[in-house]
CSV table of C-alpha atoms and ligand atoms in Angstrom, one decimal:
chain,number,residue,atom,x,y,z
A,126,UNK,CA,-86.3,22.7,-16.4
A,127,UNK,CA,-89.4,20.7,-16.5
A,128,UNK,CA,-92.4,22.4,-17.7
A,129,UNK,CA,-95.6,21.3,-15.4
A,130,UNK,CA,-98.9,21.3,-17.1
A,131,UNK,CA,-101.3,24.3,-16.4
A,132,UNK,CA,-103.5,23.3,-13.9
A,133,UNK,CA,-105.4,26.5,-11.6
A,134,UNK,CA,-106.6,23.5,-9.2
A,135,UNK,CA,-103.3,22.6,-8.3
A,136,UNK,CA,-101.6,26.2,-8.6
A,137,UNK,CA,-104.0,27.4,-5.9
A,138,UNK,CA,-102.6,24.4,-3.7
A,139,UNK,CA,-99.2,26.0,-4.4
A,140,UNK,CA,-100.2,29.7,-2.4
A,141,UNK,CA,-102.0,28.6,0.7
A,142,UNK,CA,-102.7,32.4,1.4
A,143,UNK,CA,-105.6,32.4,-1.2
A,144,UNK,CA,-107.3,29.3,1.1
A,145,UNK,CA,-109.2,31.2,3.4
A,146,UNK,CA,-112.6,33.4,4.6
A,147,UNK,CA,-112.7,37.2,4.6
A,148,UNK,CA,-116.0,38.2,5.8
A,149,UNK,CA,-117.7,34.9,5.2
A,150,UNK,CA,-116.6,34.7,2.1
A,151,UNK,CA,-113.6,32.7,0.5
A,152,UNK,CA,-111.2,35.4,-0.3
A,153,UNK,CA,-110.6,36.6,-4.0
A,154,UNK,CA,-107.3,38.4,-4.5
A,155,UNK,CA,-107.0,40.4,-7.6
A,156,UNK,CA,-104.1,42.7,-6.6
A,157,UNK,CA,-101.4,40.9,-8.0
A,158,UNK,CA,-100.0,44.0,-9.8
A,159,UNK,CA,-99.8,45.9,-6.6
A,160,UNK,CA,-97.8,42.6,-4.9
A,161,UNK,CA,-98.6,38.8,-5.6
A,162,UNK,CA,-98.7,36.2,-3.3
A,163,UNK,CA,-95.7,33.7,-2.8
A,164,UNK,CA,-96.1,29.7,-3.2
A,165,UNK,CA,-94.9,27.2,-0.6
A,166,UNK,CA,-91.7,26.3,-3.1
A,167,UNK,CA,-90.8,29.9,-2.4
A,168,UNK,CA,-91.1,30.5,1.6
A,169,UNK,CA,-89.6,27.0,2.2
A,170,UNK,CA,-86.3,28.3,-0.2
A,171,UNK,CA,-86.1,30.6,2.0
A,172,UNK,CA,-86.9,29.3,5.5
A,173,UNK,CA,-84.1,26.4,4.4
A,174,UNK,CA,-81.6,29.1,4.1
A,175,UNK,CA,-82.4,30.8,6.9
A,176,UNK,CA,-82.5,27.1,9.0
A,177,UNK,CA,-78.8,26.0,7.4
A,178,UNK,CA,-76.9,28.3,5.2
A,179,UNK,CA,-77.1,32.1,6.8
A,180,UNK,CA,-73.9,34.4,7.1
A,181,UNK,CA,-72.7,36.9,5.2
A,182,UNK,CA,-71.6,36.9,2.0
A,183,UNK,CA,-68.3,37.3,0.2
A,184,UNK,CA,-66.2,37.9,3.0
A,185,UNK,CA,-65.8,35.1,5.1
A,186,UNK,CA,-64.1,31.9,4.9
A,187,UNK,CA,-65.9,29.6,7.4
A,188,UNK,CA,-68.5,27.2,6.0
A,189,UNK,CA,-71.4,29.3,6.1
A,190,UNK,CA,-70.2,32.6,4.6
A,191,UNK,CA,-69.3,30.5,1.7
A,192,UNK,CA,-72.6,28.3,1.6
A,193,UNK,CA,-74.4,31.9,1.6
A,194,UNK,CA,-72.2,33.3,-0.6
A,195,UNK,CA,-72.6,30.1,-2.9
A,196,UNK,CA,-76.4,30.7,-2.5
A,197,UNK,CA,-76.3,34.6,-3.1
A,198,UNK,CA,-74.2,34.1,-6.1
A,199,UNK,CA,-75.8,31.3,-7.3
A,200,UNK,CA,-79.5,33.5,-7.5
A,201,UNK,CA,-78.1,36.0,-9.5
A,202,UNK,CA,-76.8,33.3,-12.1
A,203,UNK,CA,-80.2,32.0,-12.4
A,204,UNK,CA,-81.8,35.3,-12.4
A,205,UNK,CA,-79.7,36.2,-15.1
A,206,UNK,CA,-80.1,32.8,-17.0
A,207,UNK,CA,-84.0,33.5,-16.5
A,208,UNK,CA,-83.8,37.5,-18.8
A,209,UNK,CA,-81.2,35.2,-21.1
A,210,UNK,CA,-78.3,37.9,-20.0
A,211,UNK,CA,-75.0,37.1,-21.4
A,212,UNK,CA,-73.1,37.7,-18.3
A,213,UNK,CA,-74.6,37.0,-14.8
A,214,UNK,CA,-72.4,40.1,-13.6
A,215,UNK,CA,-75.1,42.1,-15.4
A,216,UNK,CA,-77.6,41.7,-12.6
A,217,UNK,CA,-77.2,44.0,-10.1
A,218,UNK,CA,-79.5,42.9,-6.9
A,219,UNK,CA,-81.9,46.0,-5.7
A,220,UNK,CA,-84.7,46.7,-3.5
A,221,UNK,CA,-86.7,46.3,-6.1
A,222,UNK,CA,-87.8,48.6,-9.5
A,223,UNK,CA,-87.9,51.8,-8.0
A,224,UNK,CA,-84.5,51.3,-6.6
A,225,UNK,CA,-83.2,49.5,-9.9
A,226,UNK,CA,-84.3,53.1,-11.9
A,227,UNK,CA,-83.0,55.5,-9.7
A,228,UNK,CA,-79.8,53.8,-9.3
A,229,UNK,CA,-79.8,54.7,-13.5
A,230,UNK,CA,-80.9,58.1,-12.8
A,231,UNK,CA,-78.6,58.6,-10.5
A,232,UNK,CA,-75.2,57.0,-12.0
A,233,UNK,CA,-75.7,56.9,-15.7
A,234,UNK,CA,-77.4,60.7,-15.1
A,235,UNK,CA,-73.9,62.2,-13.7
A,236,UNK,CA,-72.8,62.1,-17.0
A,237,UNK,CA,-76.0,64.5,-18.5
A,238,UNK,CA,-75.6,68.4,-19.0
A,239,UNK,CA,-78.0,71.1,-20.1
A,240,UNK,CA,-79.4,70.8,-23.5
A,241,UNK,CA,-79.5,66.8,-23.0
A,242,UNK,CA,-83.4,65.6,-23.4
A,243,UNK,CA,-84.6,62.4,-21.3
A,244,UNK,CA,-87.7,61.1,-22.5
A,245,UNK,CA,-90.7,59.2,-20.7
A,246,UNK,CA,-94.2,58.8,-21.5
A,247,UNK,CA,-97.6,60.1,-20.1
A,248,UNK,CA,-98.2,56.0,-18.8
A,249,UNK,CA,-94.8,55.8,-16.6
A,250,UNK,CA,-95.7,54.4,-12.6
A,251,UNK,CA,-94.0,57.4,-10.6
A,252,UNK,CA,-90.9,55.2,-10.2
A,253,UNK,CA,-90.4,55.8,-13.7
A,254,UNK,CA,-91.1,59.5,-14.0
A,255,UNK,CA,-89.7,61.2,-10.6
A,256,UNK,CA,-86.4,60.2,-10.7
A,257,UNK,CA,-86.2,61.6,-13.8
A,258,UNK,CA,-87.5,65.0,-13.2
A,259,UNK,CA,-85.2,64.7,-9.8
A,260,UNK,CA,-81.8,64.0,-12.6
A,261,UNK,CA,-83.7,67.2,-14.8
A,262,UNK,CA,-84.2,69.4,-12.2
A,263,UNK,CA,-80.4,68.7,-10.8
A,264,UNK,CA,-78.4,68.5,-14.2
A,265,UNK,CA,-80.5,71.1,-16.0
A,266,UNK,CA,-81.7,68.4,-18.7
A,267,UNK,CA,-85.0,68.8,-20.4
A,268,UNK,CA,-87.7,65.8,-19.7
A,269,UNK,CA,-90.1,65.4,-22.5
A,270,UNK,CA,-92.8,63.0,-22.4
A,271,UNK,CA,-94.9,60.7,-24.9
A,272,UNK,CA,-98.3,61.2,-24.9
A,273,UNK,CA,-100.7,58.7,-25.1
A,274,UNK,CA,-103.8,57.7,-27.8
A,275,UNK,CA,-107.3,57.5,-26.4
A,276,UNK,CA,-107.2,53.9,-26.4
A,277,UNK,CA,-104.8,53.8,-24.1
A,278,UNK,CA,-101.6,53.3,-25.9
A,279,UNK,CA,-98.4,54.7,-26.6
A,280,UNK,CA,-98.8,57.2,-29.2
A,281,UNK,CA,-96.0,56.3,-31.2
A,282,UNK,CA,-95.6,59.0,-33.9
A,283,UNK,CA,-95.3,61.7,-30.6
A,284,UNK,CA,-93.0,59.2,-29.3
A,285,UNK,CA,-91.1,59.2,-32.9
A,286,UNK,CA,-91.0,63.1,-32.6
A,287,UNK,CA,-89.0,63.6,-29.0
A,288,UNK,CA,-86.0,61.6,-30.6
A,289,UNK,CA,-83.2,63.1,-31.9
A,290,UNK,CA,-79.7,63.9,-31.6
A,291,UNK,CA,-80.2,65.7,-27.7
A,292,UNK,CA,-82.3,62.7,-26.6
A,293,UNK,CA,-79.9,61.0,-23.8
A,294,UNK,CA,-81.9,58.7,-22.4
A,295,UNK,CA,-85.7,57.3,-23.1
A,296,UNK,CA,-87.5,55.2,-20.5
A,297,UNK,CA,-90.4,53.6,-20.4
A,298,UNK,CA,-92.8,50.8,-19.2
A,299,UNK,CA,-93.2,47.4,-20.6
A,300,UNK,CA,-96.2,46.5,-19.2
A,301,UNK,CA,-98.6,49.9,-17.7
A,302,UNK,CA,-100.1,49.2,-14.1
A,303,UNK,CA,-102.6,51.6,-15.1
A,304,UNK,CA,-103.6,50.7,-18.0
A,305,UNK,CA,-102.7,47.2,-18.5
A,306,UNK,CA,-101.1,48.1,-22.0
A,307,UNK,CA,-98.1,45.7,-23.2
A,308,UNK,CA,-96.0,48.3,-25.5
A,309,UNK,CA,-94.4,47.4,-28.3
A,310,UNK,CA,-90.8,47.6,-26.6
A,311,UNK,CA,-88.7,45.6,-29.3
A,312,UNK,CA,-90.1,47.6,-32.1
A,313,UNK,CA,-89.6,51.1,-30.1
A,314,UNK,CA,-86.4,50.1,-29.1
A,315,UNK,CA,-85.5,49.9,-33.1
A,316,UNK,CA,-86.9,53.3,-33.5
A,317,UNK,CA,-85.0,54.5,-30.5
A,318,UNK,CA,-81.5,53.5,-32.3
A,319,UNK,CA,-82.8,54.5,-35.3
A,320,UNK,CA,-83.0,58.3,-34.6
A,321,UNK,CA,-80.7,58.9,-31.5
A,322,UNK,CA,-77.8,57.4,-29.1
A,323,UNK,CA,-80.1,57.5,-26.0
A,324,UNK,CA,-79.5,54.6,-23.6
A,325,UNK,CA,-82.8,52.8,-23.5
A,326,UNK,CA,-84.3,51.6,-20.4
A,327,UNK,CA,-87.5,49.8,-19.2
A,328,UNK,CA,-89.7,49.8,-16.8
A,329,UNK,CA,-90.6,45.3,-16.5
A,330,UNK,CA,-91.7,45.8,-13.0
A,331,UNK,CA,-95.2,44.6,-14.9
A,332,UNK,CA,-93.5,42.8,-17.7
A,333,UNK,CA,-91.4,40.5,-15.6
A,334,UNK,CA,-93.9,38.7,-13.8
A,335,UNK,CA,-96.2,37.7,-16.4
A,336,UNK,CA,-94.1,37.6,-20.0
A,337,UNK,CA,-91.2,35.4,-20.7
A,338,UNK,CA,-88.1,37.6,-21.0
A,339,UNK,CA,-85.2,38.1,-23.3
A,340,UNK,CA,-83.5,41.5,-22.6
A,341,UNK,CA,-81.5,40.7,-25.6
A,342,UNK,CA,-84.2,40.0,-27.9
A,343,UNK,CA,-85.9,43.4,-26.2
A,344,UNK,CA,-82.9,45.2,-27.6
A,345,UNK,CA,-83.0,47.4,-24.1
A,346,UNK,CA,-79.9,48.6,-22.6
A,347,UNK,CA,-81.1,47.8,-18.8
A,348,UNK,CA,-84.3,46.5,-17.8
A,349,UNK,CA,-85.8,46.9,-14.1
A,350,UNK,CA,-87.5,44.0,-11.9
A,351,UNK,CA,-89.3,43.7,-8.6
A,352,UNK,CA,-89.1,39.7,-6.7
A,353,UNK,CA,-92.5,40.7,-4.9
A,354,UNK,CA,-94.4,41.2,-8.0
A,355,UNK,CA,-93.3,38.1,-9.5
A,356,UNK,CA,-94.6,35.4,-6.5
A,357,UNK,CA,-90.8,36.4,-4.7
A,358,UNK,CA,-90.2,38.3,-1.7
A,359,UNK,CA,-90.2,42.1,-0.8
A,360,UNK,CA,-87.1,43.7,-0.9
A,361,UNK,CA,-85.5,42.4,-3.3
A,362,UNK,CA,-85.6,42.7,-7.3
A,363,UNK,CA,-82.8,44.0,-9.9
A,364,UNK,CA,-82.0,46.2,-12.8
A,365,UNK,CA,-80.1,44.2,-15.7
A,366,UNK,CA,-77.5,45.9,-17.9
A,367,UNK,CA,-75.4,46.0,-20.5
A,368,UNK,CA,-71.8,45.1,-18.6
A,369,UNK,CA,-70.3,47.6,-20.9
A,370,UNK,CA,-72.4,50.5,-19.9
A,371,UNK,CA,-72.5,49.2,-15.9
A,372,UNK,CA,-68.5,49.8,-16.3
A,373,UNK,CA,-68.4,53.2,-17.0
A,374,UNK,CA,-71.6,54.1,-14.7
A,375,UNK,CA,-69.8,55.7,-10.8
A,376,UNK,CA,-71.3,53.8,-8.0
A,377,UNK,CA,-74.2,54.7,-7.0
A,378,UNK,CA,-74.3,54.4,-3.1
A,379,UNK,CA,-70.7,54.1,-0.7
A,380,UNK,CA,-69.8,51.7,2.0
A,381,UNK,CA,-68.7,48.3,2.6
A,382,UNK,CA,-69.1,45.6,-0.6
A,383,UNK,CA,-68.4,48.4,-3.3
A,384,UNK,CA,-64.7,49.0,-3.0
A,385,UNK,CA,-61.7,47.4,-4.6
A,386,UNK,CA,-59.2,49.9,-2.0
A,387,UNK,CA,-59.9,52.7,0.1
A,388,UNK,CA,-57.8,55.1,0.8
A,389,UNK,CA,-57.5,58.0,3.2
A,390,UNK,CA,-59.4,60.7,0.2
A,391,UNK,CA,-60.3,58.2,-1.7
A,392,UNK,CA,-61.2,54.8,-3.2
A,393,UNK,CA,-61.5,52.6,-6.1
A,394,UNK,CA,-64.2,50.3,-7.2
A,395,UNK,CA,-64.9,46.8,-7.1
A,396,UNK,CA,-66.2,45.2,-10.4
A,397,UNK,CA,-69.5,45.4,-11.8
A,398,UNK,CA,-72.2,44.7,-10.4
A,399,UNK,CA,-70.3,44.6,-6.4
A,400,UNK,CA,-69.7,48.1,-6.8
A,401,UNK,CA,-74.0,49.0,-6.8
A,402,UNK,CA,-74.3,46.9,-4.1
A,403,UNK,CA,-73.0,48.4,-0.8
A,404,UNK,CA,-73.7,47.1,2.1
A,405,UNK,CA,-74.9,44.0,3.5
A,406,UNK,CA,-77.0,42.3,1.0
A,407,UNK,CA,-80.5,41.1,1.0
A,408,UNK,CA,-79.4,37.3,1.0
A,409,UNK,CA,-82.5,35.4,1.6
A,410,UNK,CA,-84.5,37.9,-0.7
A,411,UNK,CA,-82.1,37.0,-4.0
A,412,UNK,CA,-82.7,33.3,-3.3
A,413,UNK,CA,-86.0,33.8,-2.4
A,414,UNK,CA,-86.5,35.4,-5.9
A,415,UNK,CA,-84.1,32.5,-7.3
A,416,UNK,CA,-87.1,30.1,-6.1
A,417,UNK,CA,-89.6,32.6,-7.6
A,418,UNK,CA,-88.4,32.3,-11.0
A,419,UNK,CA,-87.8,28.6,-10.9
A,420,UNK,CA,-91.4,28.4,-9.9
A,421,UNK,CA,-92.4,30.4,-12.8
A,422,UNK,CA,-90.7,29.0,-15.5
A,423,UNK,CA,-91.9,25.4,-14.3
A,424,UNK,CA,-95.5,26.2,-15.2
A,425,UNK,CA,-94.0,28.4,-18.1
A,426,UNK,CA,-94.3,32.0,-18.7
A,427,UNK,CA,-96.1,31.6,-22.4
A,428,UNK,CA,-98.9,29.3,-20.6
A,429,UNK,CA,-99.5,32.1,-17.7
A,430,UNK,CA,-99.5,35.0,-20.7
A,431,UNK,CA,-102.4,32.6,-22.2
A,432,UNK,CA,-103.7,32.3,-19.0
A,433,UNK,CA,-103.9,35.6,-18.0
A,434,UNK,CA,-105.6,36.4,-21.5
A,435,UNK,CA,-108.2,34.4,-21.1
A,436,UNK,CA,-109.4,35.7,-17.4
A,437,UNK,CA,-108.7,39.0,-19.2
A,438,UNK,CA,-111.2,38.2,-22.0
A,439,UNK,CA,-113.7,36.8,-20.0
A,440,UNK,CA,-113.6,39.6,-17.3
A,441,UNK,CA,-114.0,42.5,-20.6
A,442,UNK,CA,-116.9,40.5,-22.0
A,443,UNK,CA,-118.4,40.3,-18.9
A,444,UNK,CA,-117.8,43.7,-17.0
A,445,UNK,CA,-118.9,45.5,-20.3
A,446,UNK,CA,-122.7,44.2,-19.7
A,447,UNK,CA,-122.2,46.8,-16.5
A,448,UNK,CA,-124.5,49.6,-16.6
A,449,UNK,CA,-122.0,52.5,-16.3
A,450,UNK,CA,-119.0,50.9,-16.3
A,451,UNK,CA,-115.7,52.0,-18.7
A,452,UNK,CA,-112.3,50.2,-18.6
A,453,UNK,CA,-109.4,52.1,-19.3
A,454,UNK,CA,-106.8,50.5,-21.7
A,455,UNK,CA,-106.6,48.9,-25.2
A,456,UNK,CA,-109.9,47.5,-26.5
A,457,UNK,CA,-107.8,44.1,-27.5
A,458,UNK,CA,-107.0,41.3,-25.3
A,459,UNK,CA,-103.9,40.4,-27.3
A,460,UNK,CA,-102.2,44.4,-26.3
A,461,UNK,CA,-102.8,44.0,-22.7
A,462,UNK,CA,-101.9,42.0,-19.6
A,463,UNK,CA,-103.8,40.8,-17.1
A,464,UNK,CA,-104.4,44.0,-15.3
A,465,UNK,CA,-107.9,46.2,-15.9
A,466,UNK,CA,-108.7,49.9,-14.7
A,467,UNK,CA,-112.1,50.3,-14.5
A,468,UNK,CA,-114.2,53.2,-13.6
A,469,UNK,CA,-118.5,53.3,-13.0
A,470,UNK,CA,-119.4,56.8,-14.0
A,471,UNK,CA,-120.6,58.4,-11.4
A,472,UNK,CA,-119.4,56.7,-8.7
A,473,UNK,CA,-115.7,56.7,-6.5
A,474,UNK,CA,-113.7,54.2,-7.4
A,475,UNK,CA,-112.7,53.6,-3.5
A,476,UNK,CA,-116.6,52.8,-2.8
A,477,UNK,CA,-116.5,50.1,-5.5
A,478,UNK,CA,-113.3,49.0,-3.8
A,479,UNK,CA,-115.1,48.8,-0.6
A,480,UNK,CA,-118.2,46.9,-2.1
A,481,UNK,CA,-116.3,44.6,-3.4
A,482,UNK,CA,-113.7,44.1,-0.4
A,483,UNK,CA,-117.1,43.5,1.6
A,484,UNK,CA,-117.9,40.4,-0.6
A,485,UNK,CA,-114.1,38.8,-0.1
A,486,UNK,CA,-112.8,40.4,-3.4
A,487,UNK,CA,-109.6,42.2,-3.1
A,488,UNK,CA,-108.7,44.8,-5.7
A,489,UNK,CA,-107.0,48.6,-5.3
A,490,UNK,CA,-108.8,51.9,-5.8
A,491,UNK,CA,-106.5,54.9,-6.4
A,492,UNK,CA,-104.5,56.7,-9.4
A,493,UNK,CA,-102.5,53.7,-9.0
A,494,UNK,CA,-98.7,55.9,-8.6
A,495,UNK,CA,-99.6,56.9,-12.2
A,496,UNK,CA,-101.3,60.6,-11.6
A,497,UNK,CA,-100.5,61.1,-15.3
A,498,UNK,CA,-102.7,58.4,-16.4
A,499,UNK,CA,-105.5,58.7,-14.6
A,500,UNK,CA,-105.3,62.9,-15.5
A,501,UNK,CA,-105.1,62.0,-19.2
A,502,UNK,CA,-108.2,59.9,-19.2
A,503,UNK,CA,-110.4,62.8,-17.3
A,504,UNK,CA,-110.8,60.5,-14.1
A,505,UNK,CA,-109.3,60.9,-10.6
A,506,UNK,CA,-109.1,57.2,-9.9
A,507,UNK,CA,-110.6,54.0,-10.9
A,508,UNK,CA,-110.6,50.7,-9.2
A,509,UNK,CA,-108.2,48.1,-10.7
A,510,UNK,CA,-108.2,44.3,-10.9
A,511,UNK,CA,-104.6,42.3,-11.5
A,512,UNK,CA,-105.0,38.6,-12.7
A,513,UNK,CA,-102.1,36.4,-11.9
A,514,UNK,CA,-101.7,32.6,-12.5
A,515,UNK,CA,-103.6,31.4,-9.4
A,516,UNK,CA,-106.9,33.2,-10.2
A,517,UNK,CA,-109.5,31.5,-12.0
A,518,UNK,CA,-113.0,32.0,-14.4
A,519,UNK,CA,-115.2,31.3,-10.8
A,520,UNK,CA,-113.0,34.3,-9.5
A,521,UNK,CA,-113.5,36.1,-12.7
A,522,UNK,CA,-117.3,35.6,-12.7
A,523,UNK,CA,-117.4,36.7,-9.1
A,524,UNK,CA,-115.7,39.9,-9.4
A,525,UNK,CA,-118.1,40.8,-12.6
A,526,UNK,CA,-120.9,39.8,-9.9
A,527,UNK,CA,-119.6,42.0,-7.3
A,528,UNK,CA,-118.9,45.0,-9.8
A,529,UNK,CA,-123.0,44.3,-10.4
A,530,UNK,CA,-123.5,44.7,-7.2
A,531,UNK,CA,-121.6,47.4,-6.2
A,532,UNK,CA,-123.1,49.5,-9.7
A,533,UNK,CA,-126.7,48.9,-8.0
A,534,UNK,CA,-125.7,49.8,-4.7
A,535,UNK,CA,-124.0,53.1,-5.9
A,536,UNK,CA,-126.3,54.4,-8.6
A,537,UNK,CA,-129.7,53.9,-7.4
L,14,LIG,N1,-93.2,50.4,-12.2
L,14,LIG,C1,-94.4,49.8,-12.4
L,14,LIG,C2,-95.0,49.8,-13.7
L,14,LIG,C3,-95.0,49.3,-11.3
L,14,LIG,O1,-96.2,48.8,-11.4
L,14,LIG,C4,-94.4,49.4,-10.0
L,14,LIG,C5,-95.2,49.0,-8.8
L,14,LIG,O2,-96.4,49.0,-8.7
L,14,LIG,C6,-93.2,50.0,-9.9
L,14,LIG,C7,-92.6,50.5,-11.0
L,14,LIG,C8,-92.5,50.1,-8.6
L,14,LIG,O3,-92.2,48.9,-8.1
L,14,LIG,P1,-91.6,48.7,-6.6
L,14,LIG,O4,-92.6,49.4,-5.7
L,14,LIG,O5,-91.5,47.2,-6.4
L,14,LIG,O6,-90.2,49.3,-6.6
């Protein structure tokens, strides 16, 4: 793969959905961490599939069933070479995160009883924290949660405390959309295996699009993904596993796809990972997301982590001058990503939003699907701003100058 230089000039060519006027003014789109845009390389991937190769997969034997099973196929090997999986049959294609989890909760869950612990933290996105109160409440399991240190971290030694021989199963983010926190996943994953046998999952809807990945340096037994997150399309994204563990795991859904042989009260499997996918898959979505990742790892994962850092660091320095202003998260560039709660006391976060959605600049104002977060930290929502590897410092400076604005506006 051929690494292209960082260049935000010609990035920005890349996404022609950043080039235009909102209200006058050129647009500024800092929601990346709610759903980034797509490059050109991506919708024409998928648009020349849709114009050539369409059908449906596996079981035809005309020329395009097999050119779109060729294609389907063909994603999921480089999706699987991207996380540096073993086996490309450990990727099992989903909606997206949220699907990718509860498909865990759901199949690995059947085999929890009373007395078995499952624990999350106080930082999980809802997609990490209902389905497993929805596997508690049905299997009679106790959920236990982390808490978190006022910085806005994982507090470890509470973490270190849940573990033991009852704990099942412990999940948690890699990258908090609240917070912006990157946790320490390798060296909790250690600790994990240290003091139980729990199956350990995370969360990379936020790792994924901005860190490179390497779920078997992560020492994770599945990781979770979402293609619209990570400059792919919706519907689409996937839950890597160990093929071991994906074996012994019942199906998660019935229908067509999933079966080896059905038979009039019953039926048996197909192999892992056909037998998570029933139904008609979402074709164009897994080589859209294909694209996606061959897009990202030609301007390189470590040069949009840098990147990101140093929008990051410029957007801290400048947004703490604001009179009022408090950003949730770690104080240090180097433990977060690109992403930055923010809060001016005194004020609601959706009237910032609105300020600053008046001046072109897009960001989201809300608890963010992480009630826990914003509960723990005493606020009710806070306005958030996600930098991707399209955005630059004149972005960065405008936002600060809009946050300005909207602090003057609010509190005089
Ligand atoms: N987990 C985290 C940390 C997220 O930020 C999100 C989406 O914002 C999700 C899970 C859910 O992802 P999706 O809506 O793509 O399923």
């Amino acid at each position: 793969m051929q690494t292209i230089a960082f260049d935000v000039g010609s990035i920005r060519r890349d996404f022609p959905v950043l080039d235009q006027i909102v209200d006058g003014k050129p647009l500024v789109y800092l929601d990346s961490a709610a759903s980034s845009q797509k490059p050109t390389q991506v919708i024409e991937a998928i648009s020349r599939y849709y114009l050539r190769d369409h059908a449906n997969v596996h079981r035809g034997v005309h020329e395009l069933a097999r050119r779109a099973t060729e294609a389907y196929e063909n994603s999921r090997a480089r999706v699987a070479r991207w996380l540096n999986a073993t086996d490309a049959h450990e990727v099992v294609w989903t909606r997206g995160t949220s699907e990718a989890l509860n498909l865990v909760a759901f199949s690995l869950g059947e085999g929890l009883g009373p007395g078995d612990e499952i624990v999350v933290s106080e930082m999980e996105h809802h997609s990490n924290l209902v389905p497993w109160q929805l596997l508690a409440r049905r299997k009679g399991a106790r959920l236990r949660l982390a808490s978190l240190t006022d910085d806005g971290r994982l507090d470890l030694g509470h973490l270190a405390s849940l573990l033991g021989a009852r704990t099942r199963v412990v999940s948690l983010a890699h990258v908090s959309n609240a917070l912006g926190t990157i946790n320490p996943v390798s060296g909790i994953g250690a600790l994990v295996r240290e003091r139980s046998d729990a199956v350990f999952i995370l969360d990379g809807a936020q790792g994924a699009p901005h860190l490179p990945i390497d779920v078997q340096a992560l020492g994770c037994d599945f990781y979770a993904f979402s293609g619209h997150k990570m400059c792919g399309p919706t519907g689409i994204g996937g839950l890597w596993g160990r093929k071991a563990l994906l074996e012994e795991m019942p199906p998660y859904q019935g229908g067509g796809e999933m079966i080896e042989r059905v038979y009039r009260d019953y039926s048996t499997w197909a192999e892992v990972p056909h037998k998570f996918e029933a139904g008609t898959p979402n074709i164009a979505g897994a080589v859209g997301l294909a694209a996606a990742v061959d897009y990202l790892e030609a301007v390189g994962l470590d040069a949009i982590h840098e990147h990101e850092m140093s929008l990051t660091r410029r957007a801290l320095a400048l947004l703490s001058e604001v009179e009022g202003l408090r950003i949730l998260g770690p104080a240090e560039v180097e433990a977060r990503a690109g992403v930055l709660p923010f809060v001016i006391e005194g004020t609601s976060a959706q009237d910032v939003a609105t300020i600053l959605d008046a001046q072109g600049i897009a960001v989201r104002a809300g608890h963010h699907c992480a009630q826990l977060v914003v509960d723990r930290y005493g606020v009710t929502a806070t306005c958030r701003a996600s930098f991707y590897l399209y955005n630059s410092d004149e972005e960065v400076d405008r936002l600060a100058a809009g946050v300005r604005t909207a602090s003057e506006v609010l509190l005089c």
